Coordinates of N, CA and C in Angstrom, one line a residue:
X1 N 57.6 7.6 66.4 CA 57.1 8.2 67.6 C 58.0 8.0 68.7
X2 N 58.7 9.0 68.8 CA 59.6 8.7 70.2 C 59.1 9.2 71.2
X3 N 60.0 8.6 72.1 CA 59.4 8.7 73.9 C 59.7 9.7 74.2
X4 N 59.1 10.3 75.2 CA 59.0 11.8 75.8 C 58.7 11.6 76.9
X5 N 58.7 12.9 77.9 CA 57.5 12.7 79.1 C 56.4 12.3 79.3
X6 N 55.9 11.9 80.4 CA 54.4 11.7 80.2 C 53.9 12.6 80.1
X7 N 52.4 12.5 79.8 CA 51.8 14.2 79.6 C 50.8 13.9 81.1
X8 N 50.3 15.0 81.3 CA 49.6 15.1 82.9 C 48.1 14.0 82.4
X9 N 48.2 13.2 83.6 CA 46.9 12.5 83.4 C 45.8 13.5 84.0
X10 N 44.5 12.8 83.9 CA 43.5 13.4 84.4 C 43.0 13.0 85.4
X11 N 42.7 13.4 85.8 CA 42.0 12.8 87.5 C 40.5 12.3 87.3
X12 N 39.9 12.6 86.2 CA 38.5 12.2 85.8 C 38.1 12.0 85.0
X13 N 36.9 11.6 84.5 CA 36.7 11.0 83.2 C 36.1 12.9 82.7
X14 N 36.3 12.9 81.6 CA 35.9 14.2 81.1 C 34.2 14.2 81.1
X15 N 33.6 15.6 81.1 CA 32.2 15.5 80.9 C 32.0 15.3 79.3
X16 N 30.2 15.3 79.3 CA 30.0 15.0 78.1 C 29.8 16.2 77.1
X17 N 29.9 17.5 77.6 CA 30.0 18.9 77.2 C 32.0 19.0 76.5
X18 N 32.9 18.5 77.4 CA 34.0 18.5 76.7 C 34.3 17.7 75.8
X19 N 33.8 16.6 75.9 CA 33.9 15.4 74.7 C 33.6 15.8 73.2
X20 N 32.4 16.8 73.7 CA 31.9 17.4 72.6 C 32.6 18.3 71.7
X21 N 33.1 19.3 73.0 CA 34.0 20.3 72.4 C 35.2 19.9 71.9
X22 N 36.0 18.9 72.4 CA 37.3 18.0 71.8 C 36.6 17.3 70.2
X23 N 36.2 16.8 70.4 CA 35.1 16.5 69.1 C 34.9 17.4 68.2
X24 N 34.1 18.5 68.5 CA 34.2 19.6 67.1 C 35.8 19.8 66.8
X25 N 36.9 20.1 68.1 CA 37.8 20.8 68.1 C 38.7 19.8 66.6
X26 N 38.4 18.2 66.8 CA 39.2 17.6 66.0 C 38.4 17.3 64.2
X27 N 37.0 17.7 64.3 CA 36.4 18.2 62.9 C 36.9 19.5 62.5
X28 N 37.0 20.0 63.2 CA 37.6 21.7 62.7 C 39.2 21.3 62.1
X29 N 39.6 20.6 62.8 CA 41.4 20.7 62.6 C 41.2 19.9 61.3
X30 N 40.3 18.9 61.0 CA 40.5 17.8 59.4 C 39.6 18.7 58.3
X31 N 39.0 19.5 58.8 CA 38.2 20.5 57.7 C 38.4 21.9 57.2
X32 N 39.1 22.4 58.5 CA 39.9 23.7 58.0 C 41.0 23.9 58.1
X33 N 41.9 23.3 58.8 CA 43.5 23.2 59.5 C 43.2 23.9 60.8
X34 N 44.5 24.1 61.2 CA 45.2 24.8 62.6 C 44.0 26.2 62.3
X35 N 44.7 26.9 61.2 CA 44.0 28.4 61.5 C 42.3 28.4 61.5
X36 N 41.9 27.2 61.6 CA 40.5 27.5 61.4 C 40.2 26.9 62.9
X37 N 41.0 26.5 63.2 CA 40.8 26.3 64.7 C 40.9 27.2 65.8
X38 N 39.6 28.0 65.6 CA 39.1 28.8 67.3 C 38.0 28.8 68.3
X39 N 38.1 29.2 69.6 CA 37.5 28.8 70.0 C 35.6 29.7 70.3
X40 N 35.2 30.3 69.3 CA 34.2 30.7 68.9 C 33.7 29.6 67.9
X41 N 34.8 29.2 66.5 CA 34.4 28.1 65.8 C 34.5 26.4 66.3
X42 N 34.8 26.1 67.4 CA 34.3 25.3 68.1 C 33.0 25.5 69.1
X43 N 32.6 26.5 69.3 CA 31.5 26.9 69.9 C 30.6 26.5 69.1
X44 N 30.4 26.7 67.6 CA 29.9 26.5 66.8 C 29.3 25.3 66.3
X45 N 30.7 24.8 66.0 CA 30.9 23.1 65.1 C 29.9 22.5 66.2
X46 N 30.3 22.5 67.5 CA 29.2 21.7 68.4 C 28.1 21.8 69.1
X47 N 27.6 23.3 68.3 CA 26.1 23.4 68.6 C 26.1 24.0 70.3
X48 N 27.2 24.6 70.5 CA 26.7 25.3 72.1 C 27.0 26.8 72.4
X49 N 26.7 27.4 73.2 CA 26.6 29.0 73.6 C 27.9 29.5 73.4
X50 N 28.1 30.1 73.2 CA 29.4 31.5 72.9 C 29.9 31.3 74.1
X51 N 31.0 31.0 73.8 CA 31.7 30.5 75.4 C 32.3 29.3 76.4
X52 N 31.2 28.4 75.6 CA 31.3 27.2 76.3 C 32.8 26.5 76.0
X53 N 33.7 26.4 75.0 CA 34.3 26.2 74.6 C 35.6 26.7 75.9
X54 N 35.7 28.2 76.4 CA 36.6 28.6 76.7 C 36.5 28.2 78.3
X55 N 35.3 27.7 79.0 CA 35.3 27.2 80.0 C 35.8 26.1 80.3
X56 N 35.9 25.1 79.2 CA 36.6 23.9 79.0 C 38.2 24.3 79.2
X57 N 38.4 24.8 78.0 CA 39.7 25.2 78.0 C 40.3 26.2 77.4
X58 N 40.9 27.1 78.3 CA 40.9 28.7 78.5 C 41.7 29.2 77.1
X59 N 43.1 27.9 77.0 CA 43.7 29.1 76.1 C 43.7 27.7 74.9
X60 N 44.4 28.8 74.1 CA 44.6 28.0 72.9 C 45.5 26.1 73.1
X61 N 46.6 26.2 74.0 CA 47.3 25.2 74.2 C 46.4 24.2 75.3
X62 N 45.2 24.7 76.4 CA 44.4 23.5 76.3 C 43.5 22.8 75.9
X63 N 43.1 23.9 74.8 CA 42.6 23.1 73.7 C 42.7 22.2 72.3
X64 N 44.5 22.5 72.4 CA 45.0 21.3 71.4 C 45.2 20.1 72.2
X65 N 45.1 20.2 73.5 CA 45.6 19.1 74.5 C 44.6 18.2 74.8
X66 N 43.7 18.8 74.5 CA 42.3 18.3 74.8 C 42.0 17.7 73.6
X67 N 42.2 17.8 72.7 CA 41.8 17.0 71.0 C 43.0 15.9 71.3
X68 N 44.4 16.2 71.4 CA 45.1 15.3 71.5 C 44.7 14.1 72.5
X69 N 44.2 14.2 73.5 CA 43.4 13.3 74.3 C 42.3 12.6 74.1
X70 N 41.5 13.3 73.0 CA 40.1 12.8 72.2 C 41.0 12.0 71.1
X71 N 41.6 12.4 70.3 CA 42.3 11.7 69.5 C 42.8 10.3 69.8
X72 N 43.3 10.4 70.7 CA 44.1 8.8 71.7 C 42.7 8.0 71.7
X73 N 41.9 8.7 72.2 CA 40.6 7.6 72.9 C 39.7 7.0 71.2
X74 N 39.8 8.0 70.6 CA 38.9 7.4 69.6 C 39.8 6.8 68.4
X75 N 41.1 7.1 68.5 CA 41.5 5.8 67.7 C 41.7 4.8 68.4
X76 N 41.8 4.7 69.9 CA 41.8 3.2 70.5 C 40.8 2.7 70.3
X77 N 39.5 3.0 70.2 CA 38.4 2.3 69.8 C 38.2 2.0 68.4
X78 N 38.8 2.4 67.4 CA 39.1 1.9 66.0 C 40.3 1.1 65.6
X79 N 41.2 0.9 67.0 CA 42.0 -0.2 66.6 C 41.3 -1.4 67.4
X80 N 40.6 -1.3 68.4 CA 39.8 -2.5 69.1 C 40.4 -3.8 69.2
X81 N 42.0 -3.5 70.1 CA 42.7 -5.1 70.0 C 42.1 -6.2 70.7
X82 N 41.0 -5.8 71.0 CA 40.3 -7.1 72.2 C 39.5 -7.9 71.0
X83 N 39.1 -7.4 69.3 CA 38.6 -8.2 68.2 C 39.6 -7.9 67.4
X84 N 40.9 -8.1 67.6 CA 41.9 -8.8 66.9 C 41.7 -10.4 67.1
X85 N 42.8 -11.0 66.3 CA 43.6 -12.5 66.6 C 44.2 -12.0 67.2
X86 N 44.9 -12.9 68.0 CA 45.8 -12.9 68.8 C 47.0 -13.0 68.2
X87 N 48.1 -12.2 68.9 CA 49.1 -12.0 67.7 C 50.3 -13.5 68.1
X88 N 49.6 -14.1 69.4 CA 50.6 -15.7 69.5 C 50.3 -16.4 68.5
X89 N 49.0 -16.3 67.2 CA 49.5 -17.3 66.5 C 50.7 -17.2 65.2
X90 N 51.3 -16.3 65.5 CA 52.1 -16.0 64.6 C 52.5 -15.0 63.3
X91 N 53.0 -15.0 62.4 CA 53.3 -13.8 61.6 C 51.9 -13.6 61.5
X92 N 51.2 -14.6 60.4 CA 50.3 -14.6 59.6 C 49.0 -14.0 60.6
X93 N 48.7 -14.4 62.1 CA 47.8 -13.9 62.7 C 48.1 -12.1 62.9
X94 N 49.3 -11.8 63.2 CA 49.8 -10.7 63.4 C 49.3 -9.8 62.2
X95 N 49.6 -10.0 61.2 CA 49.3 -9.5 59.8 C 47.8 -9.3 59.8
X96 N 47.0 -10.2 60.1 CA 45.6 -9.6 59.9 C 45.3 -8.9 60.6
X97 N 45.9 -9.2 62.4 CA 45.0 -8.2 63.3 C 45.5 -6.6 62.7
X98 N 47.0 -6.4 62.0 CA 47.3 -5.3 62.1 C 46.7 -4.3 60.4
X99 N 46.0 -5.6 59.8 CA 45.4 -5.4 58.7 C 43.9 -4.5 58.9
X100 N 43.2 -5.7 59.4 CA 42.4 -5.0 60.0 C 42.0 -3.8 60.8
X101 N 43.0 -3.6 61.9 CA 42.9 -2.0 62.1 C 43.4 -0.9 61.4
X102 N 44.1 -1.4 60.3 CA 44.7 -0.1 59.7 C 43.3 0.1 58.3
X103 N 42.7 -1.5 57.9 CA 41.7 -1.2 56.9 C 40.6 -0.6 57.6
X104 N 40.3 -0.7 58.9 CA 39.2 -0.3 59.9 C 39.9 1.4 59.6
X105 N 41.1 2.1 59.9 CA 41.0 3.4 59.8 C 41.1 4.5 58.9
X106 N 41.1 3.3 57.6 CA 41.4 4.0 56.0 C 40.1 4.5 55.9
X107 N 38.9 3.4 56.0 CA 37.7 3.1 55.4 C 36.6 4.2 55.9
X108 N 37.1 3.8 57.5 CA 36.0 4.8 57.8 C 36.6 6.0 58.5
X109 N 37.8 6.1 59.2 CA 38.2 7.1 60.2 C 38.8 8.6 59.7
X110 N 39.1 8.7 58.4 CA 40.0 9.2 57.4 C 39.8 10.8 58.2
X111 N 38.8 11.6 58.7 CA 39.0 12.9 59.3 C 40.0 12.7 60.7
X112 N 39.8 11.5 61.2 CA 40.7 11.7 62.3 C 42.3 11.6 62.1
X113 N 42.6 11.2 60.7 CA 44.3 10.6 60.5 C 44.5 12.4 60.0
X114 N 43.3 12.9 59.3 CA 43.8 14.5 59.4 C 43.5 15.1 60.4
X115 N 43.0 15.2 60.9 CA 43.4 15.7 62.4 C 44.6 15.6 63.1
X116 N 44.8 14.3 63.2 CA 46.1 13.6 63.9 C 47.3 14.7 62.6
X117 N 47.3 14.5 62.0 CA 48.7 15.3 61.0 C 48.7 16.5 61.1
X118 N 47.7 17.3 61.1 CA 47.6 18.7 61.8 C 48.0 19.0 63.4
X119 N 47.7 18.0 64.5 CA 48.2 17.6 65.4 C 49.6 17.8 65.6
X120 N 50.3 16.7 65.3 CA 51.6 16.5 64.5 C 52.3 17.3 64.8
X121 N 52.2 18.3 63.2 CA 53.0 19.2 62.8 C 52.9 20.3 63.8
X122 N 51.6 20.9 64.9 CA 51.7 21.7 65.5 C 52.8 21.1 66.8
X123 N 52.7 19.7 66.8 CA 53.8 19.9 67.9 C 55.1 19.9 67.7
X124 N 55.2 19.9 66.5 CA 56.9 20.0 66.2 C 57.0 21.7 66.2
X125 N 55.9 22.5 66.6 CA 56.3 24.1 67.0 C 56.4 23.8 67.9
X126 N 55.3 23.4 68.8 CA 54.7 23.7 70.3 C 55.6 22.7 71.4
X127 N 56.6 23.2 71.9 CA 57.5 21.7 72.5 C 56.4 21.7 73.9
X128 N 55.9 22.3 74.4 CA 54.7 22.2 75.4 C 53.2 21.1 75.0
X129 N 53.2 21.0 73.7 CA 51.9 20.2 73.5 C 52.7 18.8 72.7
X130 N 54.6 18.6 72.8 CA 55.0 17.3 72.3 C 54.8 16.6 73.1
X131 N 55.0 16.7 74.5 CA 54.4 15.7 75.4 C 53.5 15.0 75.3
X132 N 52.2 15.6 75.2 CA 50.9 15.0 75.5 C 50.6 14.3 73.7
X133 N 51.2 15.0 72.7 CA 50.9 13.7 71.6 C 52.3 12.8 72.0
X134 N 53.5 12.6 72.1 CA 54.1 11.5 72.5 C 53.7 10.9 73.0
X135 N 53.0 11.2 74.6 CA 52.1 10.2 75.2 C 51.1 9.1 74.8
X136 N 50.4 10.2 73.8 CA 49.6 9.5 73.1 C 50.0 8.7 72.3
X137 N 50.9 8.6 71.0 CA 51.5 7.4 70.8 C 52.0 6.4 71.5
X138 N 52.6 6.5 72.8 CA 53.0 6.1 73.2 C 52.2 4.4 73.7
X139 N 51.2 4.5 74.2 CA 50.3 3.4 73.8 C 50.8 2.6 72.5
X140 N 50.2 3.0 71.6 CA 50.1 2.1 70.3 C 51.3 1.6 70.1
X141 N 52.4 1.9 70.5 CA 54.1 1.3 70.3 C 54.2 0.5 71.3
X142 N 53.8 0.6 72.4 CA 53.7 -0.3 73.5 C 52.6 -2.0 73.2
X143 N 51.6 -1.7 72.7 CA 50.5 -2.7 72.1 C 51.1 -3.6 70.6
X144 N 52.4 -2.5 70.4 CA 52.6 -3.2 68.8 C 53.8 -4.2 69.6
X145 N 54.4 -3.4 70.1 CA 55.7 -4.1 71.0 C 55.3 -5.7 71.3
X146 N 54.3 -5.4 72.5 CA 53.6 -6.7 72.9 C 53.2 -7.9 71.6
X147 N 52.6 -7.7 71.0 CA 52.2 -8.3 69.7 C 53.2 -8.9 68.9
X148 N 54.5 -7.9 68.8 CA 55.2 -8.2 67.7 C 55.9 -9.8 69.0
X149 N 55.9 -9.6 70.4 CA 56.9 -10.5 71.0 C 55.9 -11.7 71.1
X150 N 54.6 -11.6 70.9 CA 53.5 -12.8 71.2 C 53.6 -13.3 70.0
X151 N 54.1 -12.7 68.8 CA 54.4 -13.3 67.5 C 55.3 -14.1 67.1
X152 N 56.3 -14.1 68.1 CA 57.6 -14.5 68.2 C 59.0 -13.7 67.5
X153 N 58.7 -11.8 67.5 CA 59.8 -11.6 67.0 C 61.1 -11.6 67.2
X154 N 62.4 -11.9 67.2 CA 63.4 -11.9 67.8 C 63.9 -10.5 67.8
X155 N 63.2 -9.3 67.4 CA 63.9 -7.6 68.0 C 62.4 -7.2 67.8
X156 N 61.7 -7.1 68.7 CA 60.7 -6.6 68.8 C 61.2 -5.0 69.2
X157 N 61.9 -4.4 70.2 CA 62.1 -3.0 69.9 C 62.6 -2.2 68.8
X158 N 63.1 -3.3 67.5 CA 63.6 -2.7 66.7 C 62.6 -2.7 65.3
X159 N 61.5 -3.5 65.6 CA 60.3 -4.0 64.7 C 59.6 -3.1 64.7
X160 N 59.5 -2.8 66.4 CA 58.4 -1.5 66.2 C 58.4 -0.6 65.2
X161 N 59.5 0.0 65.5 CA 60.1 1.7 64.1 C 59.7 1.0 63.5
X162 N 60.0 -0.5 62.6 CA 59.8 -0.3 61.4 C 58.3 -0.3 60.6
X163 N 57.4 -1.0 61.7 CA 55.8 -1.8 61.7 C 55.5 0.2 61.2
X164 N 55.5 0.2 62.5 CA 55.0 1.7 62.4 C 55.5 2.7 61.8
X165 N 56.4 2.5 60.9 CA 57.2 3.5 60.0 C 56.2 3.3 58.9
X166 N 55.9 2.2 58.4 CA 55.3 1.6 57.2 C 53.5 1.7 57.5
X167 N 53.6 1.6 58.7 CA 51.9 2.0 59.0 C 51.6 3.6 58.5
X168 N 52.6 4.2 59.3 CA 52.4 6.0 59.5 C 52.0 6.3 57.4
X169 N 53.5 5.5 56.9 CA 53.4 5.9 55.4 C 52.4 5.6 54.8
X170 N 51.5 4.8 54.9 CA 50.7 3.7 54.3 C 49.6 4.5 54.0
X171 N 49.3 5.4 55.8 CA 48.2 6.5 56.0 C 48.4 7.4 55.0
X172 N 49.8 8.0 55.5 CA 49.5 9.5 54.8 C 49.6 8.9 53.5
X173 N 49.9 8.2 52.8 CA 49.8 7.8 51.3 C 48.1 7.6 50.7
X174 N 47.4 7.5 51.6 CA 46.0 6.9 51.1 C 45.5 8.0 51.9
X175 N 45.6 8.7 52.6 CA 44.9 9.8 53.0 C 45.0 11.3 52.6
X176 N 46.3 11.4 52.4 CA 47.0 12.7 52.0 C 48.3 12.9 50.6
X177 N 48.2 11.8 50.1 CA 49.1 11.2 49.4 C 49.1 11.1 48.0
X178 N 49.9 10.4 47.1 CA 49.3 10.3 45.8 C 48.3 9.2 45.5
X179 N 47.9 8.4 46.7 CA 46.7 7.3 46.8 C 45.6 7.6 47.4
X180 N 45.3 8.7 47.8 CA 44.8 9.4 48.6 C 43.2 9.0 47.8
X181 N 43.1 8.7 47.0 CA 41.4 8.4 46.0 C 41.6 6.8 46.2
X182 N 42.6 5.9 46.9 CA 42.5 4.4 46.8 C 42.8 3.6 48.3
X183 N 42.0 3.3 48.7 CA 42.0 2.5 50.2 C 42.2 1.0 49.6
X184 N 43.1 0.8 50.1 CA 43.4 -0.8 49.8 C 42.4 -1.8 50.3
X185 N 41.7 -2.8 50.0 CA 41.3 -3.9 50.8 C 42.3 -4.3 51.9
X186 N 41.0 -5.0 52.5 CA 42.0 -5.9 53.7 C 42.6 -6.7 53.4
X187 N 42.6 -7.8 52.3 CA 43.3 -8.9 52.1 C 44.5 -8.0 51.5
X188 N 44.3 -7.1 50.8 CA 45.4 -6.5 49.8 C 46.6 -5.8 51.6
X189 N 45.8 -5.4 52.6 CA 46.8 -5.0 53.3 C 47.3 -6.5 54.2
X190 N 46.8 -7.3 54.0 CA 47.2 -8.6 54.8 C 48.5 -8.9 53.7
X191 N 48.4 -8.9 52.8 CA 49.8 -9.5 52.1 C 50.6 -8.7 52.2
X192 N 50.4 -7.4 52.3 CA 51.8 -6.7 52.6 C 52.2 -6.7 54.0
X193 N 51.2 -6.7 55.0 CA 51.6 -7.1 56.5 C 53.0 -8.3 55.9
X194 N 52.1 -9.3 55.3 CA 52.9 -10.6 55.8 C 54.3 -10.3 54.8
X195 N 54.3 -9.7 53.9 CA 56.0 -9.6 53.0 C 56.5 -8.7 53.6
X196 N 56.6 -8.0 54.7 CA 56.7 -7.2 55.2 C 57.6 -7.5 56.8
X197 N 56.5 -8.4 57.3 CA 57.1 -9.5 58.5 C 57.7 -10.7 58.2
X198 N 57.5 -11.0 57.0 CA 58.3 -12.3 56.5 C 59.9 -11.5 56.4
X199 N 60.0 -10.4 55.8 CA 61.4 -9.7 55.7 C 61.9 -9.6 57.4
X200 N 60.8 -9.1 57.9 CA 61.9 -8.8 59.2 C 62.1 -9.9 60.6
X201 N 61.4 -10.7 60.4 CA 61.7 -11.8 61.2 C 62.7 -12.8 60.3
X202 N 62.6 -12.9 59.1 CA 64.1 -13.4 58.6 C 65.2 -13.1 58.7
X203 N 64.9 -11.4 58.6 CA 66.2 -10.9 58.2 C 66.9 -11.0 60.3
X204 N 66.4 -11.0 61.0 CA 67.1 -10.8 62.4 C 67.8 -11.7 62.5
X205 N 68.7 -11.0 63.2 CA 70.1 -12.3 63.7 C 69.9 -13.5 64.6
X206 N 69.8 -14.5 63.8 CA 69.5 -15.7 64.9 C 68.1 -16.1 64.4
X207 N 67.2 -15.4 63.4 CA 65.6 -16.0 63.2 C 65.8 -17.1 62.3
X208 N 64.6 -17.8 62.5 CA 64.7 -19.1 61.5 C 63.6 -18.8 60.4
X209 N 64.3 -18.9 58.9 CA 63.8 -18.2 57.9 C 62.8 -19.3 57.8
X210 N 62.3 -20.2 58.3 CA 61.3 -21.2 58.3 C 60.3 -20.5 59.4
X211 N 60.7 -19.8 60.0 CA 59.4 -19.5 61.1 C 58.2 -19.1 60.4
X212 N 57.2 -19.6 61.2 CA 55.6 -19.0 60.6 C 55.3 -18.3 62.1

């Protein structure tokens, strides 16, 4: 997930009519793709009048912007770092909190990681809607960042890529993948957290292959 511009914030908290419509907008994208995404069939998905949808958001590009924004908020609430460990106690705490949210998004969130990849790929067309998903990631590399340095990593900018390289794969492997029928347990994703951060806090220049 690389850095980009910021995408335009909002000045308000959204109503509870757009929440709605962002909400079907991102059931539609995990149930039918991109082409099933219109805004008559969001009208639809969320039970409101012929039209309501386009009031929200007029054209097609603000209403991927608008899912991309729903997207951000409801996987922050399924990663919920405030009931993590704390990642100062070290690898092994780091490994569960990041266990945890990723077994929290296999188990139950699995329409939103398709959404999010449909997302994605439309912004590798749309250089107008890469913003506002970079944005969006943008967060979660910033929270992994913090974590990996409260853990003690000695290249935490260079941990990130890799944390998150191995996260992104992990998904699409169990969600869209040839594992795609098998969600790992949590303990089963806690051991590979830790062989995983045992490699890369060793392997850094200057770490002490004794660190916990």
């Amino acid at each position: 997930m690389p850095s980009s511009s910021d995408a335009p914030a909002s000045s308000h908290a959204p109503s509870p009519r757009a929440v709605a419509v962002a909400d079907a907008a991102l059931r539609l994208l995990a149930e039918r793709g991109m082409r099933g995404l219109t805004h008559r069939a969001v009208d639809e998905a969320a039970g409101l009048p012929q039209g309501s949808t386009s009031n929200h958001a007029r054209t097609r590009l603000a209403l991927l912007e608008a899912a991309v924004r729903r997207l951000a908020e409801r996987e922050a609430g399924v990663l919920a770092p405030g009931e993590m460990a704390s990642a100062a106690g070290g690898r092994a705490a780091l490994g569960d909190a990041l266990a945890l949210a990723l077994h929290r998004y296999l188990s139950g969130h699995r329409e939103l990681l398709v959404a999010r990849y449909e997302l994605a790929l439309e912004a590798t067309r749309r250089p107008e809607l890469r913003g506002y998903f970079d944005a969006a990631g943008r967060g979660f590399r910033e929270l992994l960042r913090a974590m990996l340095t409260a853990a003690g990593s000695p290249a935490p900018g260079r941990h990130v890529l890799a944390l998150t390289a191995y996260c992104d794969g992990l998904m699409f492997s169990c969600v869209a993948g040839s594992y795609h029928a098998e969600v790992p347990s949590r303990d089963e994703l806690r051991t590979g957290f830790g062989e995983l951060l045992a490699g890369l806090f060793g392997a850094a220049p200057g770490a002490d292959p004794g660190a916990r």
